Short mmCIF file of C-alpha atoms and ligand atoms in Angstrom, two decimals:
data_model
loop_
_atom_site.label_atom_id
_atom_site.label_comp_id
_atom_site.label_asym_id
_atom_site.label_seq_id
_atom_site.Cartn_x
_atom_site.Cartn_y
_atom_site.Cartn_z
CA MET A 1 69.14 154.41 104.57
CA SER A 2 66.29 156.76 103.76
CA GLN A 3 66.26 160.34 105.56
CA GLN A 4 62.64 159.22 106.88
CA ASN A 5 64.21 155.98 108.25
CA GLU A 6 67.08 157.53 110.01
CA LEU A 7 64.58 160.09 111.54
CA PHE A 8 62.53 157.23 112.80
CA LYS A 9 65.65 155.33 114.18
CA LYS A 10 66.68 158.69 115.88
CA LEU A 11 63.47 159.05 117.47
CA THR A 12 63.31 155.46 118.83
CA ALA A 13 66.67 155.56 120.23
CA HIS A 14 65.86 159.25 121.91
CA CYS A 15 63.04 157.66 123.41
CA LYS A 16 64.98 155.12 125.05
CA GLU A 17 67.87 157.34 126.12
CA TYR A 18 65.87 160.39 127.69
CA GLY A 19 63.75 157.71 129.52
CA PHE A 20 60.56 158.04 127.50
CA ILE A 21 59.94 154.42 126.48
CA TYR A 22 61.49 151.29 127.07
CA GLN A 23 60.98 147.72 125.27
CA SER A 24 59.05 145.68 127.78
CA SER A 25 60.90 142.89 129.82
CA GLU A 26 64.17 144.18 128.11
CA ILE A 27 66.31 141.96 130.26
CA TYR A 28 64.75 138.88 128.70
CA ASP A 29 65.25 140.57 125.25
CA GLY A 30 61.94 142.21 125.16
CA LEU A 31 58.38 141.41 124.20
CA SER A 32 57.38 142.05 120.87
CA ALA A 33 55.16 145.13 120.23
CA VAL A 34 54.82 145.58 123.98
CA TYR A 35 56.50 148.74 125.42
CA ASP A 36 56.85 150.69 128.86
CA TYR A 37 56.77 154.24 129.57
CA GLY A 38 59.75 155.77 131.42
CA PRO A 39 59.61 158.85 133.83
CA TYR A 40 59.13 161.44 131.06
CA GLY A 41 57.01 159.13 129.15
CA VAL A 42 54.55 158.66 131.75
CA LEU A 43 54.32 162.47 132.30
CA LEU A 44 53.84 163.34 128.94
CA LYS A 45 51.28 160.50 128.40
CA ASN A 46 49.54 161.57 131.25
CA ASN A 47 49.29 165.13 129.59
CA ILE A 48 48.04 163.89 126.53
CA LYS A 49 45.05 162.05 128.26
CA GLU A 50 44.39 165.05 130.23
CA TYR A 51 44.08 167.27 127.06
CA TRP A 52 41.88 164.69 125.66
CA TRP A 53 39.71 164.48 128.85
CA LYS A 54 39.44 168.12 129.46
CA ALA A 55 38.49 168.66 125.72
CA MET A 56 35.95 166.05 125.62
CA VAL A 57 34.62 165.86 129.23
CA GLN A 58 35.21 169.41 131.07
CA MET A 59 34.49 171.29 127.92
CA HIS A 60 31.25 169.61 127.00
CA GLU A 61 28.18 169.74 129.32
CA ASN A 62 26.48 166.74 127.81
CA ILE A 63 29.69 164.68 127.82
CA VAL A 64 30.46 162.48 130.95
CA GLY A 65 33.22 159.83 131.88
CA LEU A 66 33.61 156.33 132.69
CA ASP A 67 36.17 154.06 133.57
CA CYS A 68 35.10 150.29 133.02
CA ALA A 69 36.82 147.02 133.76
CA ILE A 70 39.19 145.39 131.13
CA PHE A 71 37.40 141.99 131.46
CA MET A 72 33.79 141.92 130.32
CA HIS A 73 31.08 139.25 130.20
CA PRO A 74 32.08 137.05 127.02
CA LYS A 75 28.80 137.46 125.73
CA THR A 76 29.62 141.42 124.92
CA TRP A 77 32.04 140.22 122.35
CA VAL A 78 29.78 137.99 120.63
CA ALA A 79 27.08 140.74 120.61
CA SER A 80 29.62 143.37 119.26
CA GLY A 81 30.66 141.06 116.40
CA HIS A 82 34.26 140.80 117.65
CA VAL A 83 33.81 136.78 118.26
CA ASP A 84 32.85 136.56 114.69
CA ALA A 85 34.51 139.63 112.49
CA PHE A 86 37.40 140.86 114.38
CA ASN A 87 39.76 139.28 111.95
CA ASP A 88 42.85 140.00 110.02
CA PRO A 89 43.46 137.83 106.82
CA LEU A 90 46.79 136.28 107.42
CA ILE A 91 49.14 134.37 105.12
CA ASP A 92 52.31 132.49 105.88
CA ASN A 93 55.42 132.20 103.65
CA LYS A 94 56.25 128.48 103.39
CA ASP A 95 59.74 129.15 103.06
CA SER A 96 60.62 131.61 105.30
CA LYS A 97 58.11 130.65 107.66
CA ARG A 98 57.17 134.33 108.00
CA ARG A 99 53.65 135.39 108.93
CA TYR A 100 52.06 138.62 107.23
CA ARG A 101 48.66 140.30 106.82
CA ALA A 102 47.58 139.61 103.42
CA ASP A 103 46.06 142.96 103.08
CA GLN A 104 49.12 144.57 104.38
CA LEU A 105 51.29 143.09 101.29
CA VAL A 106 48.92 144.36 98.84
CA GLU A 107 49.25 147.73 100.30
CA GLY A 108 52.86 147.45 100.39
CA TYR A 109 52.65 146.88 96.58
CA MET A 110 50.57 149.84 96.03
CA GLU A 111 53.31 151.86 98.28
CA LYS A 112 56.13 150.64 95.94
CA VAL A 113 53.52 151.85 92.78
CA GLN A 114 52.94 155.39 94.62
CA GLY A 115 56.91 155.53 95.19
CA LYS A 116 57.33 155.30 91.52
CA ILE A 117 54.89 157.93 90.68
CA ASP A 118 56.44 160.38 93.41
CA LYS A 119 59.87 159.56 91.63
CA GLU A 120 58.54 160.75 88.28
CA VAL A 121 57.20 163.86 89.74
CA GLU A 122 60.32 164.64 91.46
CA LYS A 123 62.36 164.14 88.22
CA ALA A 124 60.16 166.16 86.05
CA ARG A 125 59.71 169.05 88.81
CA LYS A 126 63.74 169.24 88.61
CA ARG A 127 63.81 169.48 84.82
CA PHE A 128 60.98 171.91 84.47
CA GLY A 129 61.51 174.02 87.58
CA ASP A 130 59.25 176.82 88.28
CA THR A 131 57.24 176.22 85.06
CA PHE A 132 56.20 172.47 86.16
CA ASP A 133 52.62 171.80 86.54
CA GLU A 134 52.04 168.64 88.59
CA PRO A 135 48.29 167.77 88.05
CA MET A 136 48.85 168.33 84.46
CA PHE A 137 51.89 165.98 84.65
CA LEU A 138 49.72 163.30 86.64
CA LYS A 139 47.22 163.47 83.73
CA THR A 140 49.49 163.50 80.56
CA ASN A 141 52.84 161.65 81.26
CA GLU A 142 52.21 158.23 79.78
CA ARG A 143 54.25 156.30 82.02
CA VAL A 144 52.72 158.14 85.13
CA VAL A 145 49.38 157.48 83.82
CA LYS A 146 49.78 153.86 83.84
CA TYR A 147 51.26 153.88 87.31
CA VAL A 148 48.22 155.70 88.56
CA GLU A 149 45.79 153.62 86.98
CA GLU A 150 47.47 150.52 88.37
CA HIS A 151 47.53 152.21 91.90
CA GLU A 152 43.75 152.91 91.52
CA THR A 153 42.71 149.33 90.07
CA VAL A 154 44.66 147.33 92.79
CA ARG A 155 43.36 149.76 95.58
CA LEU A 156 39.55 149.40 94.45
CA ARG A 157 40.21 145.77 94.19
CA LEU A 158 41.66 145.26 97.65
CA ALA A 159 38.72 147.17 99.19
CA ASP A 160 36.25 145.06 97.20
CA LEU A 161 37.76 141.80 98.78
CA MET A 162 38.06 142.95 102.02
CA THR A 163 34.45 144.19 102.20
CA ARG A 164 33.31 140.65 101.13
CA LYS A 165 36.09 138.89 103.19
CA ASP A 166 37.03 136.88 100.15
CA LEU A 167 40.05 135.14 101.11
CA GLU A 168 40.56 133.07 98.08
CA GLY A 169 40.23 136.30 96.12
CA LEU A 170 43.03 137.92 98.20
CA LYS A 171 45.53 135.07 97.56
CA ASN A 172 44.73 135.08 93.67
CA LEU A 173 45.68 138.88 93.94
CA ILE A 174 48.78 138.58 95.73
CA ASP A 175 49.64 136.03 93.20
CA ALA A 176 48.65 138.00 90.21
CA LEU A 177 50.87 140.78 91.60
CA GLU A 178 53.75 138.51 91.86
CA ILE A 179 54.09 139.77 95.70
CA ALA A 180 57.15 138.27 97.01
CA ASP A 181 58.07 137.89 101.02
CA PRO A 182 59.54 141.25 101.81
CA GLU A 183 62.52 139.64 103.77
CA THR A 184 63.09 136.97 101.42
CA GLY A 185 61.80 137.28 98.29
CA SER A 186 60.00 134.04 98.22
CA ARG A 187 56.75 133.75 96.52
CA ASN A 188 55.80 130.32 98.12
CA TRP A 189 52.58 131.34 100.13
CA THR A 190 50.08 129.41 101.77
CA GLU A 191 46.39 129.90 101.37
CA VAL A 192 44.92 132.98 103.36
CA ARG A 193 43.19 132.51 106.63
CA GLN A 194 41.31 134.50 109.07
CA PHE A 195 43.03 135.29 112.49
CA ASN A 196 40.89 136.78 115.12
CA LEU A 197 42.71 139.51 116.94
CA MET A 198 41.10 138.91 120.40
CA PHE A 199 43.48 137.57 123.43
CA THR A 200 41.82 135.19 125.35
CA THR A 201 42.41 133.90 129.07
CA GLN A 202 40.77 131.89 131.52
CA LEU A 203 38.40 132.93 134.44
CA GLY A 204 39.43 131.55 138.13
CA ASN A 205 38.82 127.74 138.11
CA ILE A 206 36.50 127.38 135.34
CA SER A 207 38.61 125.42 132.60
CA GLY A 208 37.50 125.03 129.05
CA GLU A 209 35.17 127.30 127.08
CA GLU A 210 32.97 128.33 130.00
CA GLY A 211 35.64 130.11 131.72
CA LYS A 212 36.99 131.68 128.55
CA LEU A 213 37.36 135.64 128.80
CA TYR A 214 38.57 138.18 126.25
CA LEU A 215 40.77 141.01 126.84
CA ARG A 216 38.95 143.84 125.64
CA PRO A 217 39.99 144.87 122.08
CA GLU A 218 38.44 148.34 122.34
CA THR A 219 37.00 150.49 125.47
CA ALA A 220 33.89 151.31 123.38
CA GLN A 221 31.86 148.23 124.51
CA GLY A 222 32.16 149.17 128.17
CA ILE A 223 30.38 152.25 127.30
CA PHE A 224 27.72 150.63 125.17
CA VAL A 225 26.85 147.93 127.85
CA ASN A 226 26.35 150.71 130.54
CA PHE A 227 24.74 153.53 128.33
CA LEU A 228 21.38 153.36 130.38
CA ASN A 229 23.17 153.25 133.66
CA VAL A 230 25.08 156.18 132.65
CA GLN A 231 22.01 157.88 131.14
CA LYS A 232 19.64 157.38 134.02
CA THR A 233 22.20 158.32 136.91
CA THR A 234 23.14 161.38 135.20
CA ARG A 235 19.90 162.46 133.86
CA GLN A 236 21.38 163.21 130.48
CA LYS A 237 19.04 164.02 127.60
CA LEU A 238 20.03 163.29 123.98
CA PRO A 239 22.24 163.94 122.23
CA PHE A 240 24.97 163.31 124.88
CA GLY A 241 28.42 161.35 125.11
CA ILE A 242 30.23 159.22 127.19
CA ALA A 243 34.21 159.18 127.17
CA GLN A 244 36.69 156.71 128.51
CA ILE A 245 40.31 156.24 128.74
CA GLY A 246 41.89 152.66 129.01
CA LYS A 247 43.82 149.66 127.78
CA ALA A 248 42.96 147.73 124.79
CA PHE A 249 44.50 144.51 123.66
CA ARG A 250 44.80 142.97 120.00
CA ASN A 251 47.00 140.12 118.77
CA GLU A 252 48.32 142.05 115.63
CA ILE A 253 49.98 139.62 113.33
CA VAL A 254 52.20 142.02 112.13
CA ALA A 255 53.44 144.69 114.86
CA ARG A 256 55.96 147.23 113.54
CA GLN A 257 56.81 150.53 113.72
CA PHE A 258 57.77 151.08 117.55
CA ILE A 259 54.45 152.14 119.35
CA PHE A 260 52.33 152.63 116.12
CA ARG A 261 51.15 149.30 116.31
CA MET A 262 51.22 147.59 119.72
CA ARG A 263 49.59 144.48 121.16
CA GLU A 264 48.75 146.44 124.47
CA PHE A 265 47.97 149.90 123.96
CA GLU A 266 45.56 152.70 125.28
CA GLN A 267 42.53 154.06 123.72
CA MET A 268 40.68 157.57 124.18
CA GLU A 269 37.24 156.82 123.04
CA MET A 270 33.92 158.74 123.25
CA GLN A 271 30.53 157.33 122.01
CA PHE A 272 28.05 160.27 121.15
CA PHE A 273 24.20 158.91 121.73
CA ILE A 274 21.96 160.64 119.29
CA ARG A 275 18.33 160.55 117.32
CA PRO A 276 18.49 158.21 114.79
CA GLY A 277 18.60 160.05 111.31
CA THR A 278 20.80 162.91 112.63
CA GLU A 279 23.99 160.75 112.50
CA MET A 280 25.37 162.44 109.55
CA GLU A 281 25.09 165.83 110.85
CA TRP A 282 27.03 164.80 114.20
CA TYR A 283 29.24 162.67 112.09
CA LYS A 284 30.40 165.99 110.53
CA TYR A 285 30.77 167.95 113.54
CA TRP A 286 32.91 165.39 115.20
CA LYS A 287 35.13 165.42 112.46
CA GLU A 288 35.61 169.20 112.48
CA THR A 289 35.96 169.36 116.03
CA ARG A 290 38.63 166.37 116.36
CA MET A 291 40.53 167.92 113.79
CA LYS A 292 40.60 171.23 115.66
CA TRP A 293 41.74 169.49 118.84
CA HIS A 294 44.87 168.33 116.78
CA LEU A 295 45.46 171.81 115.03
CA ALA A 296 45.32 173.52 118.31
CA LEU A 297 48.44 171.81 119.70
CA GLY A 298 50.35 173.68 116.91
CA THR A 299 50.66 170.52 114.49
CA PRO A 300 51.05 172.20 111.07
CA ALA A 301 47.82 171.57 108.88
CA GLU A 302 49.77 169.82 106.10
CA LYS A 303 50.62 166.90 108.40
CA LEU A 304 47.06 165.86 109.21
CA ARG A 305 44.37 164.82 106.55
CA PHE A 306 41.09 162.90 106.39
CA HIS A 307 41.01 159.62 104.75
CA ASP A 308 37.51 157.92 104.11
CA HIS A 309 37.50 154.15 104.75
CA ASP A 310 37.47 152.19 101.67
CA ASN A 311 35.99 149.26 103.57
CA LEU A 312 33.70 149.95 106.30
CA ALA A 313 33.95 147.94 109.86
CA HIS A 314 31.10 145.69 110.30
CA TYR A 315 29.35 148.15 112.55
CA ALA A 316 29.61 151.55 110.87
CA ASN A 317 27.52 153.16 107.98
CA ALA A 318 30.04 156.02 107.63
CA ALA A 319 34.10 156.11 108.93
CA VAL A 320 36.97 158.46 108.38
CA ASP A 321 40.34 158.58 109.63
CA ILE A 322 42.41 161.59 110.73
CA GLU A 323 45.80 160.52 109.28
CA PHE A 324 49.11 161.96 110.56
CA GLU A 325 52.20 162.04 108.65
CA PHE A 326 54.56 159.73 110.73
CA PRO A 327 58.20 159.18 109.62
CA PHE A 328 56.95 156.30 107.80
CA GLY A 329 54.26 158.25 105.90
CA PHE A 330 50.61 159.19 106.45
CA LYS A 331 49.02 156.63 108.55
CA GLU A 332 45.64 156.37 110.94
CA LEU A 333 46.06 158.41 113.82
CA GLU A 334 42.23 158.65 115.13
CA GLY A 335 38.98 157.28 113.77
CA ILE A 336 35.57 158.62 113.62
CA HIS A 337 32.79 156.05 112.88
CA SER A 338 29.02 156.56 112.57
CA ARG A 339 28.31 153.31 114.09
CA THR A 340 24.23 153.15 113.86
CA ASP A 341 22.52 151.52 116.51
CA PHE A 342 24.33 148.29 115.64
CA ASP A 343 25.80 147.56 119.19
CA LEU A 344 23.17 148.67 121.16
CA THR A 345 20.72 146.73 119.36
CA SER A 346 22.83 143.71 119.51
CA HIS A 347 23.40 143.90 123.19
CA GLN A 348 19.58 144.29 123.81
CA GLU A 349 18.89 141.18 121.67
CA LEU A 350 21.57 139.13 123.29
CA SER A 351 21.00 140.20 126.75
CA GLY A 352 17.20 140.59 126.59
CA LYS A 353 17.63 143.90 128.39
CA LYS A 354 16.15 146.77 126.93
CA LEU A 355 18.81 149.53 125.91
CA GLN A 356 16.40 152.23 124.94
CA TYR A 357 15.89 156.18 125.57
CA PHE A 358 12.65 157.52 126.14
CA ASP A 359 12.70 160.72 124.17
CA PRO A 360 10.37 163.05 125.98
CA GLU A 361 10.13 165.71 122.75
CA LEU A 362 8.95 162.80 120.41
CA ASN A 363 7.16 161.02 123.01
CA GLU A 364 8.64 157.67 121.85
CA ASN A 365 11.10 155.26 122.91
CA TYR A 366 14.01 154.12 120.44
CA VAL A 367 17.50 152.71 120.38
CA PRO A 368 19.90 155.81 119.88
CA PHE A 369 22.39 155.78 117.06
CA VAL A 370 26.10 156.60 117.74
CA VAL A 371 29.08 158.51 116.56
CA GLU A 372 32.14 157.52 118.09
CA THR A 373 35.65 159.09 118.17
CA SER A 374 38.56 157.04 118.57
CA ILE A 375 42.06 157.60 119.02
CA GLY A 376 45.18 155.55 120.28
CA CYS A 377 46.98 157.43 123.20
CA ASP A 378 50.22 155.75 121.98
CA ARG A 379 49.91 156.88 118.60
CA MET A 380 49.14 160.48 119.51
CA PHE A 381 52.28 160.31 121.75
CA LEU A 382 54.29 159.10 118.60
CA ALA A 383 52.87 161.74 116.38
CA ILE A 384 53.65 164.28 118.74
CA LEU A 385 57.23 163.06 119.58
CA SER A 386 57.89 162.57 115.73
CA HIS A 387 56.75 166.14 115.11
CA ALA A 388 58.60 167.50 117.97
CA LEU A 389 61.94 166.09 117.84
CA ILE A 390 64.47 168.30 116.14
CA GLU A 391 68.01 168.31 115.60
CA GLU A 392 69.27 171.85 114.76
CA ALA A 393 71.96 174.31 115.01
CA VAL A 394 72.27 176.14 118.43
CA PRO A 395 71.04 179.61 117.42
CA GLY A 396 73.94 182.04 117.65
CA SER A 397 76.64 179.32 117.36
CA GLU A 398 79.33 180.03 114.63
CA ASP A 399 78.28 178.16 111.33
CA GLY A 400 76.16 176.16 113.29
CA GLU A 401 79.08 174.38 114.46
CA ASN A 402 77.22 173.29 117.89
CA THR A 403 74.07 171.24 116.93
CA ARG A 404 71.12 170.44 119.71
CA ASP A 405 68.56 167.80 119.97
CA VAL A 406 65.49 169.54 121.14
CA LEU A 407 61.94 168.39 121.66
CA LYS A 408 59.63 171.36 120.82
CA LEU A 409 56.56 169.97 122.42
CA HIS A 410 53.68 172.29 123.16
CA PRO A 411 54.49 173.54 126.97
CA ALA A 412 51.08 172.45 128.12
CA LEU A 413 52.18 169.04 127.17
CA ALA A 414 55.93 169.19 128.17
CA PRO A 415 56.82 166.73 131.11
CA ILE A 416 58.77 168.92 133.21
CA LYS A 417 57.65 172.67 132.92
CA CYS A 418 60.68 174.16 134.66
CA ALA A 419 64.09 173.46 135.42
CA VAL A 420 65.94 175.21 138.14
CA LEU A 421 69.52 175.31 137.35
CA PRO A 422 72.41 176.99 139.55
CA LEU A 423 74.98 178.64 137.32
CA LYS A 424 77.74 176.98 139.04
CA ARG A 425 77.52 173.76 141.08
CA ASN A 426 80.28 174.20 143.26
CA GLU A 427 79.02 177.65 144.67
CA ASP A 428 76.97 176.82 147.99
CA ALA A 429 75.23 180.14 147.75
CA LEU A 430 73.81 179.52 144.33
CA VAL A 431 72.89 176.03 145.07
CA GLU A 432 71.15 176.60 148.08
CA LYS A 433 69.20 179.57 146.46
CA ALA A 434 68.14 177.26 143.46
CA ARG A 435 67.07 174.80 145.93
CA SER A 436 64.87 176.99 147.82
CA ILE A 437 63.22 178.46 144.43
CA PHE A 438 62.94 174.82 143.54
CA ASN A 439 61.01 173.75 146.62
CA GLU A 440 58.61 176.47 146.12
CA LEU A 441 57.89 176.12 142.58
CA LYS A 442 57.47 172.34 143.02
CA PHE A 443 53.99 172.92 144.29
CA SER A 444 52.77 174.55 141.29
CA PHE A 445 54.15 172.16 138.45
CA PRO A 446 56.45 169.44 137.82
CA CYS A 447 59.71 170.87 137.96
CA GLN A 448 63.26 169.78 138.14
CA TYR A 449 66.46 170.64 140.01
CA ASP A 450 69.70 169.72 138.51
CA ASP A 451 73.31 170.66 139.21
CA THR A 452 75.11 167.57 138.05
CA GLY A 453 77.02 169.49 134.97
CA SER A 454 77.97 172.53 133.44
CA ILE A 455 75.09 174.96 132.71
CA GLY A 456 75.63 174.27 128.89
CA LYS A 457 75.20 170.71 129.56
CA LEU A 458 72.10 171.22 131.90
CA TYR A 459 70.42 173.18 129.32
CA ARG A 460 70.99 170.58 126.47
CA ARG A 461 69.46 167.99 128.78
CA GLN A 462 66.28 170.03 129.33
CA ASP A 463 65.95 170.72 125.46
CA ALA A 464 66.24 166.89 124.86
CA ILE A 465 63.36 166.25 127.37
CA GLY A 466 61.32 169.16 126.11
CA THR A 467 61.40 171.34 129.11
CA PRO A 468 59.96 174.89 128.03
CA TYR A 469 61.67 177.03 130.68
CA CYS A 470 64.91 176.95 132.55
CA VAL A 471 65.35 179.23 135.40
CA THR A 472 69.00 179.85 135.91
CA VAL A 473 70.30 181.33 139.52
CA ASP A 474 73.42 183.17 139.14
CA PHE A 475 75.39 185.68 141.16
CA GLU A 476 73.16 188.72 140.29
CA THR A 477 70.28 186.49 142.06
CA LEU A 478 72.16 186.89 145.22
CA GLU A 479 72.59 190.42 144.87
CA ASN A 480 69.16 191.52 143.84
CA ASN A 481 66.76 188.48 143.82
CA THR A 482 66.15 187.92 140.21
CA VAL A 483 66.74 184.92 137.98
CA THR A 484 67.04 184.41 134.04
CA ILE A 485 64.07 182.37 132.43
CA ARG A 486 65.27 180.61 129.22
CA GLU A 487 62.82 179.83 126.68
CA ARG A 488 63.27 176.29 125.01
CA ASP A 489 63.15 177.17 121.47
CA SER A 490 64.44 180.92 120.87
CA MET A 491 66.87 180.20 123.92
CA VAL A 492 66.28 183.79 124.64
CA GLN A 493 66.59 184.62 128.61
CA GLU A 494 64.77 187.01 130.27
CA ARG A 495 65.86 188.51 133.68
CA VAL A 496 62.59 188.43 136.16
CA PRO A 497 62.14 188.59 139.92
CA VAL A 498 62.11 185.66 141.80
CA SER A 499 58.63 186.35 143.20
CA ARG A 500 57.36 186.39 139.61
CA VAL A 501 58.73 183.16 138.17
CA GLU A 502 55.74 180.91 139.42
CA GLN A 503 53.07 183.47 137.96
CA ILE A 504 55.01 183.77 134.29
CA VAL A 505 55.80 180.02 133.89
CA GLY A 506 52.52 178.83 135.09
CA GLU A 507 50.60 181.16 132.67
CA ARG A 508 52.67 179.91 129.81
CA VAL A 509 52.20 176.20 130.44
CA ASP A 510 48.65 176.19 131.05
CA MET A 511 46.32 173.98 129.19
CA ARG A 512 43.73 176.64 129.63
CA LYS A 513 45.18 178.65 127.15
CA ILE A 514 44.78 176.00 124.24
CA PHE A 515 40.90 175.73 125.10
CA LYS A 516 40.36 179.52 125.00
N1 LIG B 1 36.49 151.60 118.97
C1 LIG B 1 36.47 151.78 117.60
C2 LIG B 1 38.11 151.20 117.34
O1 LIG B 1 38.49 150.59 118.24
P1 LIG B 1 39.95 151.30 115.56
O2 LIG B 1 40.19 151.89 114.56
O3 LIG B 1 40.17 149.93 115.51
O4 LIG B 1 38.62 151.57 116.29
C3 LIG B 1 40.87 152.96 117.08
O5 LIG B 1 40.89 151.68 116.72
C4 LIG B 1 42.18 153.60 117.25
O6 LIG B 1 43.17 153.05 118.16
C5 LIG B 1 43.18 153.75 116.12
O7 LIG B 1 43.00 154.97 115.22
C6 LIG B 1 44.63 153.84 116.51
O8 LIG B 1 44.91 155.12 116.96
C7 LIG B 1 44.32 152.80 117.95
N2 LIG B 1 44.93 151.85 117.72
C8 LIG B 1 44.22 150.84 117.08
N3 LIG B 1 44.98 149.62 117.08
C9 LIG B 1 46.13 149.88 117.83
C10 LIG B 1 47.46 149.13 118.06
N4 LIG B 1 47.57 147.70 117.74
N5 LIG B 1 48.44 149.89 118.67
C11 LIG B 1 48.37 151.33 119.17
N6 LIG B 1 47.33 151.93 118.74
C12 LIG B 1 46.25 151.34 118.24
#
């Protein structure tokens, strides 16, 4: 198993063992691509949402919040284009009966070609040592040049076929590249068909098409249909934004990679309404602003990158992803889309209700343009955890003989901010004192009291759930009312008066620090 695969396996096991994420309905063998958040998972997820909400709504005078229903009038999804165009190209293998996304099969082929390029580069790096010039090697090594050309040709062909929704062309490409079922090696494929990703359900006692409802596949449409309600009731002037966090549902054909691609997930979306013609300026602004939001958490810049879309969604005239390097490679974490006036105009046409803004400076009415930022909360959760989970030698242990699993989460996002631990669990005086400190601190931030093991074991458990500070109550505490505060990453302990613990920890875990 590759190192990356092992890391990913470890991460999923850690999430379960320490109460972050469970498979949904596990006692019935689970439900594919649906997950539940455990006690620490829900705290971390809420903190991610709070960080996003504050950055968007609290920090911008011209962005307001909204919380729409999941069910919307079915015409919403006709106007938005989802009924006609929210499809993935699906292909079945006739022998294995397995179902795949045709575009992902081609992407898998490209990943293999990329793997060959990376392998050649690594070999050459070892051979040439310090004198190795990678850009020159990529341009001049005959074999590598061939691979690079092949990768680029397939990439462009795929983008073109996807943009034109050419299903026959996709099937021909799969045949031409001799792509086989990744599980069985069979090349006995069906034709490629479109598969709509929206889940449907039924309204009350109305049967058939008339009562058909959709579970929203994005939160954005609730914002569009409420655009005038919000603008009028908050008296916002353009440019202004509406932010929303909420569940979205997609019947993904292939749901893999843990919480990366789920069928029920949560989005954090913001639609920024602007004057037509200014969209590229705002698109650039939101690209930069969102990248800063990620970097402010301490994520190394080399783990994040922009990736322009090869084929644009039906509503966009420019679109970029912020990609994160997950254990399975660089993948989309957030999308920033210039959606033009597509959505508002479509809703206006289908509903017959005006969705226009009167611009007092221009003295005219128009349908605003929109730049959207859209990030999956669960994907952000996975990105954060996959960067934070580290197995390391315990600092100071001889020859690194003791290792620990530690979640090096930003303190402002950590589920539990501070654990209060008595040095010995059988000493009544220590237990009583530790409990009284805990009972004070719990009013200020999420805290935990624990006396269920030796102090070493208690520290390891807090490391594993990412608690940035452990307050230890020892015999000196009983003499002079001081405790030690142990910092998770360095494991350095400082002795402070009990009366100062709340202020010290409170300041260090405060989200304000990130914004300032
Ligand atoms: N309103 C625009 C929109 O929904 P998208 O690129 O389809 O755009 C936005 O989705 C974000 O939602 C993605 O960048 C990703 O983080 C998250 N997302 C999309 N599908 C997902 C899924 N099946 N599971 C988890 N997150 C998903």
